[in-house]
mmCIF file of C-alpha atoms in Angstrom:
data_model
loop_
_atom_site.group_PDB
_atom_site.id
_atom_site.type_symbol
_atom_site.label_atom_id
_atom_site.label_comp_id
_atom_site.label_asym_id
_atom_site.label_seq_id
_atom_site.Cartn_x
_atom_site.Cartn_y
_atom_site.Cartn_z
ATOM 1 C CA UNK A 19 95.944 94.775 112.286
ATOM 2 C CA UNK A 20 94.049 93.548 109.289
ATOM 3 C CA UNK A 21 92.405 96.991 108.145
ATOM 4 C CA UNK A 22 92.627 98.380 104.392
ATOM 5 C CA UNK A 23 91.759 101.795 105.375
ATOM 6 C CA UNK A 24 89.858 104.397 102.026
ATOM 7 C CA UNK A 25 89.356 107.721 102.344
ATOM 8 C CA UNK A 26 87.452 109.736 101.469
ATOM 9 C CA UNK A 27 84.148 107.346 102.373
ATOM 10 C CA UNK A 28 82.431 109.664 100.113
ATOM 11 C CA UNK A 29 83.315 111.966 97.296
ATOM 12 C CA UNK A 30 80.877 114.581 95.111
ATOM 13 C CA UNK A 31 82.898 116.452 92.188
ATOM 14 C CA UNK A 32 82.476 117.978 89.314
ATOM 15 C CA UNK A 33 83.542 117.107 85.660
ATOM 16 C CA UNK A 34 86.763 119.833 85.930
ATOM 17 C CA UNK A 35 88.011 118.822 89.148
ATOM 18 C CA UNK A 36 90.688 117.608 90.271
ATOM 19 C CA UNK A 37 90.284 114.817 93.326
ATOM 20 C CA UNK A 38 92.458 111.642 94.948
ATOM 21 C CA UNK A 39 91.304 108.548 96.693
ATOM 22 C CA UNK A 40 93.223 106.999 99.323
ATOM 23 C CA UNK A 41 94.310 103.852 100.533
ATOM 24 C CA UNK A 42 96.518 102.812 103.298
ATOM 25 C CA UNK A 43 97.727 99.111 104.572
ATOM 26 C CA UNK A 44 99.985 98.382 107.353
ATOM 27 C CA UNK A 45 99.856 94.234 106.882
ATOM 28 C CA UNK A 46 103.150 94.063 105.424
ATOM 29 C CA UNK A 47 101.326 93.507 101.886
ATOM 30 C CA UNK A 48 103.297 93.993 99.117
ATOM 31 C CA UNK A 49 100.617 93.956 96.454
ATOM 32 C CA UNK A 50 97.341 96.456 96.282
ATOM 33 C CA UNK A 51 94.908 96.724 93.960
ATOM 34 C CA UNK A 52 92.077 99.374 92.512
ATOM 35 C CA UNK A 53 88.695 98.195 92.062
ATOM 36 C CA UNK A 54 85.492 99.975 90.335
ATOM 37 C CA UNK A 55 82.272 98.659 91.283
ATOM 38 C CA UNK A 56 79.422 99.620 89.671
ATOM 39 C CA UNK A 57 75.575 99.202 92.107
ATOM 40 C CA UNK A 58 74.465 95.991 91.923
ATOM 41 C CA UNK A 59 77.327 94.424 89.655
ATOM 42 C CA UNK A 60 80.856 92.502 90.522
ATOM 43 C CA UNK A 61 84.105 94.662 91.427
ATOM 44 C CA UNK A 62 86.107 95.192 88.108
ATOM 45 C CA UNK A 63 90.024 95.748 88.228
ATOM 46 C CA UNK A 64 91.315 98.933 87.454
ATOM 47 C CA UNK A 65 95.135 98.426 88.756
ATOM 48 C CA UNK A 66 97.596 96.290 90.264
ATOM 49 C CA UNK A 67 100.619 97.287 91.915
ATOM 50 C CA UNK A 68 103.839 94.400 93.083
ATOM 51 C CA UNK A 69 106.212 95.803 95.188
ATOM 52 C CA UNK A 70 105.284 99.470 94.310
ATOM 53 C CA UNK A 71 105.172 99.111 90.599
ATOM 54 C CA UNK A 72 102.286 99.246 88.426
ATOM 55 C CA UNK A 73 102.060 95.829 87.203
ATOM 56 C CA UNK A 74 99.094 95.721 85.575
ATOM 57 C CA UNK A 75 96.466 98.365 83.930
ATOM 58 C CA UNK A 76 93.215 97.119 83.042
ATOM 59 C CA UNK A 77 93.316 99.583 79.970
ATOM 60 C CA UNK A 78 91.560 102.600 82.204
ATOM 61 C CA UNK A 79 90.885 106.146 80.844
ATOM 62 C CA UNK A 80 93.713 108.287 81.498
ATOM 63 C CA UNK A 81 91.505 110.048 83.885
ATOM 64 C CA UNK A 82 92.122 107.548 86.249
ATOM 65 C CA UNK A 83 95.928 107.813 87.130
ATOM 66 C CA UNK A 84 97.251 105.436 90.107
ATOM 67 C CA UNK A 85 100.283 106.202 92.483
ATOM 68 C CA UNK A 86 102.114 103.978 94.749
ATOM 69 C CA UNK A 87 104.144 106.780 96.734
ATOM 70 C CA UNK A 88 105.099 103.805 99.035
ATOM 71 C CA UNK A 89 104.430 100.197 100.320
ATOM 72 C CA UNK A 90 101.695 100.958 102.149
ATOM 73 C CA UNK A 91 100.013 103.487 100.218
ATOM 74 C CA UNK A 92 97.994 103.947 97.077
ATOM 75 C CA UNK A 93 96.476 106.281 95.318
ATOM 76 C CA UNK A 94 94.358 107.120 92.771
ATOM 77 C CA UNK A 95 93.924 110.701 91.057
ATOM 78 C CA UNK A 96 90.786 111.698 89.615
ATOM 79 C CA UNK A 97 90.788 114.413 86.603
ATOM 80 C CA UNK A 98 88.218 115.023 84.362
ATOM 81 C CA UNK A 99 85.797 112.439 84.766
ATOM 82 C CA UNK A 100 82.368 111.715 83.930
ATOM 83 C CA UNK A 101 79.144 111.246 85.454
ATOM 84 C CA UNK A 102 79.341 107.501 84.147
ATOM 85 C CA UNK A 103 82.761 106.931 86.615
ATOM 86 C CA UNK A 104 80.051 107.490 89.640
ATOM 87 C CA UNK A 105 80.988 103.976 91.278
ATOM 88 C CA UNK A 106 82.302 102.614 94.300
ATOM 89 C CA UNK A 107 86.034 102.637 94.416
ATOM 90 C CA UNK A 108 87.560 99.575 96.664
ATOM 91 C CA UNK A 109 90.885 99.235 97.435
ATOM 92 C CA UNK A 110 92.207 96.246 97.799
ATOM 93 C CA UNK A 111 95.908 94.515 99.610
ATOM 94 C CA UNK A 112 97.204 90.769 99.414
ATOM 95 C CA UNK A 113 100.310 89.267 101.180
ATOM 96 C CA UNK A 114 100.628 87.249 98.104
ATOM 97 C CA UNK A 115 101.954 88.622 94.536
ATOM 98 C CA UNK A 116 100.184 86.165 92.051
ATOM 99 C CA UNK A 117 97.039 88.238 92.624
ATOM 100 C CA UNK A 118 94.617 85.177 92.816
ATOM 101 C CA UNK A 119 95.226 84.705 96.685
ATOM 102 C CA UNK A 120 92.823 86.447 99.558
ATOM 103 C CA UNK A 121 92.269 90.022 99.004
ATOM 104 C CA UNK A 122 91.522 92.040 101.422
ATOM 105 C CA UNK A 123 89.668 95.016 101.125
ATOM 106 C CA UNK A 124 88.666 97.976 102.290
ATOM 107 C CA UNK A 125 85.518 99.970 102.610
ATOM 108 C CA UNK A 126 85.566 101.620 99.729
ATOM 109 C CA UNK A 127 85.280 105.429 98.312
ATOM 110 C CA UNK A 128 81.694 106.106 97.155
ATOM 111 C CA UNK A 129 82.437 108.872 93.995
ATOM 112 C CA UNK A 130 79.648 110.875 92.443
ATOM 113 C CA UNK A 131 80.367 112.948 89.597
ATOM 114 C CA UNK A 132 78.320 116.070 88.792
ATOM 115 C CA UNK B 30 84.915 89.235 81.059
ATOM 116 C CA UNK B 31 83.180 87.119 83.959
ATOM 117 C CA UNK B 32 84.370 83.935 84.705
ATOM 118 C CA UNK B 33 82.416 82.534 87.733
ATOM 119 C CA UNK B 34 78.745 82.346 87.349
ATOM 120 C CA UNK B 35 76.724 81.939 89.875
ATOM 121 C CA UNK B 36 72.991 80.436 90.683
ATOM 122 C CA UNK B 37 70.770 81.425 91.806
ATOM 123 C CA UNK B 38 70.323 85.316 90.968
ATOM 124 C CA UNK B 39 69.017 85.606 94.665
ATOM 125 C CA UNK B 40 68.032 84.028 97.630
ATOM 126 C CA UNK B 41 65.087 84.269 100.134
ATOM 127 C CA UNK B 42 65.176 81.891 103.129
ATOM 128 C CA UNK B 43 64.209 82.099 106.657
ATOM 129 C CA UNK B 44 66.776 82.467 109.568
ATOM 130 C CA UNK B 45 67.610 78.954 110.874
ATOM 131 C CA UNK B 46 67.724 77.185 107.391
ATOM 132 C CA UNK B 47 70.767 76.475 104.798
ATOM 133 C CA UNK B 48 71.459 78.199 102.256
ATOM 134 C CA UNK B 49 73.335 76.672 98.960
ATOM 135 C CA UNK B 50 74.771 78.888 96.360
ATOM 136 C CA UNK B 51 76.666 78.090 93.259
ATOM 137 C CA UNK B 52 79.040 78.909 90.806
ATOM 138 C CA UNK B 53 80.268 78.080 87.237
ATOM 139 C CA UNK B 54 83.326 79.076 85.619
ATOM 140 C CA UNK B 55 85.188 78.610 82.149
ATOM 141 C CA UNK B 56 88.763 78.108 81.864
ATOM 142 C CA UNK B 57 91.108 76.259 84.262
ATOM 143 C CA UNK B 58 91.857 77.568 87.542
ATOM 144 C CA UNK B 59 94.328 77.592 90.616
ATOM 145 C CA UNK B 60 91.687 78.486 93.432
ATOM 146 C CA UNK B 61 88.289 79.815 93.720
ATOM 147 C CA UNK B 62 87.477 81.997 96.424
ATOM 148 C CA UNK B 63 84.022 83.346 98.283
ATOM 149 C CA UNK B 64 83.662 86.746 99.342
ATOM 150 C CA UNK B 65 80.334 89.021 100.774
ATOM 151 C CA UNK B 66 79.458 92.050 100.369
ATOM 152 C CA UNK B 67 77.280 93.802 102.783
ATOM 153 C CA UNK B 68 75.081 96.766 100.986
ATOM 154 C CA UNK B 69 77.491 99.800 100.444
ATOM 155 C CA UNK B 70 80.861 98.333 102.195
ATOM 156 C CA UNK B 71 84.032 96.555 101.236
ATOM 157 C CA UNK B 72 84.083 92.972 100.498
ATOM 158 C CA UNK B 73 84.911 90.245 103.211
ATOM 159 C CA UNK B 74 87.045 87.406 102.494
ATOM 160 C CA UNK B 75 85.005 83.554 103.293
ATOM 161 C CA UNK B 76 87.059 81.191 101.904
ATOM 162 C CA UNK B 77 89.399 80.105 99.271
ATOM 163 C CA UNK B 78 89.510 76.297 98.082
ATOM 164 C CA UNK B 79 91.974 75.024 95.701
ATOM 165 C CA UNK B 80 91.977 73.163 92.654
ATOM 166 C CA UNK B 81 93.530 69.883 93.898
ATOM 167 C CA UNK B 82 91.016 70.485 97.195
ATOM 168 C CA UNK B 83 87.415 68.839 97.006
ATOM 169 C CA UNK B 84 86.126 70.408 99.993
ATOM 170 C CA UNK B 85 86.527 72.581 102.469
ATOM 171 C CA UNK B 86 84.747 74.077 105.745
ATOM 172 C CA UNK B 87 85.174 77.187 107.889
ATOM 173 C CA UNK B 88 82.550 77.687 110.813
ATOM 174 C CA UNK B 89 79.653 77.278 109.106
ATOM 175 C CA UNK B 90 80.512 77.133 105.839
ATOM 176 C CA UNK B 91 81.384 74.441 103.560
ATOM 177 C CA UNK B 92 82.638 74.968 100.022
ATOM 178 C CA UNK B 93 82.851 72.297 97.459
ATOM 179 C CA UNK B 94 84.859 72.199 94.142
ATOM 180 C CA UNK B 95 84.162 70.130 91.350
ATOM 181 C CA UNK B 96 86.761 70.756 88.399
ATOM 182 C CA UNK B 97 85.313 68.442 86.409
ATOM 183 C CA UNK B 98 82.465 70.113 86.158
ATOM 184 C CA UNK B 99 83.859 73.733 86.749
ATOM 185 C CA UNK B 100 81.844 74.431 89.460
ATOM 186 C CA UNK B 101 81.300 75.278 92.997
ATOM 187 C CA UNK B 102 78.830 75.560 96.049
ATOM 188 C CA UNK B 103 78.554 77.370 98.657
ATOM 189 C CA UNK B 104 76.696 76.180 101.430
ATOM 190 C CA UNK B 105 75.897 78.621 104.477
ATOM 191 C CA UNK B 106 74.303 76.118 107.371
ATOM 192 C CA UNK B 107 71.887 77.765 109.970
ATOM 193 C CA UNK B 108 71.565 81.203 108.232
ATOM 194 C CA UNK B 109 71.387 84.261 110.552
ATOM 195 C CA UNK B 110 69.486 87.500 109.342
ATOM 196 C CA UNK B 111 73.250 89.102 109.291
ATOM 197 C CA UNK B 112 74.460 86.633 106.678
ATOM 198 C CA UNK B 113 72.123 88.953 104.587
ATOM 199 C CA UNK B 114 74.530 89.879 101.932
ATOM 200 C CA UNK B 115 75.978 89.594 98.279
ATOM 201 C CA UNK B 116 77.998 86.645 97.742
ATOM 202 C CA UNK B 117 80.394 86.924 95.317
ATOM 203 C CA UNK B 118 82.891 83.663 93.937
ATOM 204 C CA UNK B 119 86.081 84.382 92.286
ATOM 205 C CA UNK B 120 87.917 82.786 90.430
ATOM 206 C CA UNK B 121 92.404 82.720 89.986
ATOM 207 C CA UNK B 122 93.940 81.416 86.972
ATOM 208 C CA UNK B 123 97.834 81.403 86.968
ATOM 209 C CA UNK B 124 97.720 82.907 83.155
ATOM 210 C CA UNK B 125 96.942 86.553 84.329
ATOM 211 C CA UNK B 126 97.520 86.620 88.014
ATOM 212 C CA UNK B 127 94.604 88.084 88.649
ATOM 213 C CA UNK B 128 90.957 87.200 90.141
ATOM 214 C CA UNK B 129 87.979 87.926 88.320
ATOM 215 C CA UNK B 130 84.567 87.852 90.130
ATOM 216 C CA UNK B 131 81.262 86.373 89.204
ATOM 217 C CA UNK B 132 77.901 88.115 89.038
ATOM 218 C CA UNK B 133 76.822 87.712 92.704
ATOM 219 C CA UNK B 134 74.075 86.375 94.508
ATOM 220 C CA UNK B 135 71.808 88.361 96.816
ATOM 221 C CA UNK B 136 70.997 85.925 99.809
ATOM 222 C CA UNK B 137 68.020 87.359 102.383
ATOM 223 C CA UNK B 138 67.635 85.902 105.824
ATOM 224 C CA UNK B 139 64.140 86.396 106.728
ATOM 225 C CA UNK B 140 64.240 86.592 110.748
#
């Protein structure tokens, strides 16, 4: 099994809600990763967590706030954002903890905010 | 900030041809890696080459590494209409742990 499965595939809110995107791996990976993408530009790092810790946090808005309730699962909660964080969210796993080996990915959340 | 840069912008080419794309980066490096993107979805590992490799096939791809130059190709040989895609080329360095993914080309297989 070589999925990284996201849900929700797509997500409408408003500025004063309160949401989660979801990410689950069953590889064995012990490092996953947040991604923003933005249409028609590169996938920019939000988070990285080794072994269930946040190791590192691309200085994101507090709005954003990751959780790694377990080895196979991430998070991310969603509070009080802003139109402009309308992007596709990718989560991402790798068997590796250096974070420069193969990623793999999943399909992605596609968030609009209102 | 970007580190891999690639060229061309985009690609148009009809099915049945090659396709070569490139890609620049800055600083030193530990591997550089290929990925697509198909509109909308996740993005799908290609390759990874490292920087003591030169080159370095899979099916039909083959991905070459110059570190002299700090730079990379991408060639795609006998394109199919579903290799239309984004390419993407990222780039490790051991300093941060982290990869960090160039611009992106947009490659169209005419059939």
């Amino acid at each position: 099994d070589t999925e990284v499965t996201q849900t929700p595939k797509h997500l409408v809110m408003g500025m004063t809600n309160k949401k989660s995107l979801k990410c689950e791996q069953h590889m064995g990976h012990r490092a996953m990763y947040w991604y923003k993408q933005k249409a028609k530009k590169p996938p920019e790092l939000m988070f990285v967590y080794s072994y269930e810790k946040l190791s590192i946090n691309e200085s994101v808005p507090s709005r954003f706030s990751p959780e790694c309730p377990n080895s196979s699962l991430l998070n991310l909660h969603l509070h009080a954002l802003q139109p402009e964080d309308s992007a596709l969210y990718l989560c991402a796993s790798s068997g590796g903890l250096r974070g420069t080996g193969e990623l793999f990915f999943g399909e992605g959340s596609r968030l609009t905010v209102l | 900030s970007q580190q891999g840069e690639e060229d061309p912008q985009a690609l148009s080419i009809q099915e049945g041809e090659n396709a070569t794309m490139n890609c620049s980066y800055k600083t030193s490096i530990n591997n550089l890696q290929w990925y697509r993107q198909n509109s909308g979805r996740g993005l799908v590992h290609l390759i990874l080459i490292r920087s003591n490799e030169r080159e370095k096939h899979s099916g039909r791809l083959r991905v070459t590494l110059d570190t002299s130059k700090k730079s990379s190709s991408l060639l795609i040989t006998a394109s199919r209409a579903a290799d239309t895609a984004s390419y993407f080329c990222a780039t490790g360095t051991g300093a941060n742990s982290k990869l960090t993914f160039g611009k992106g080309i947009t490659l169209s297989v005419r059939p």
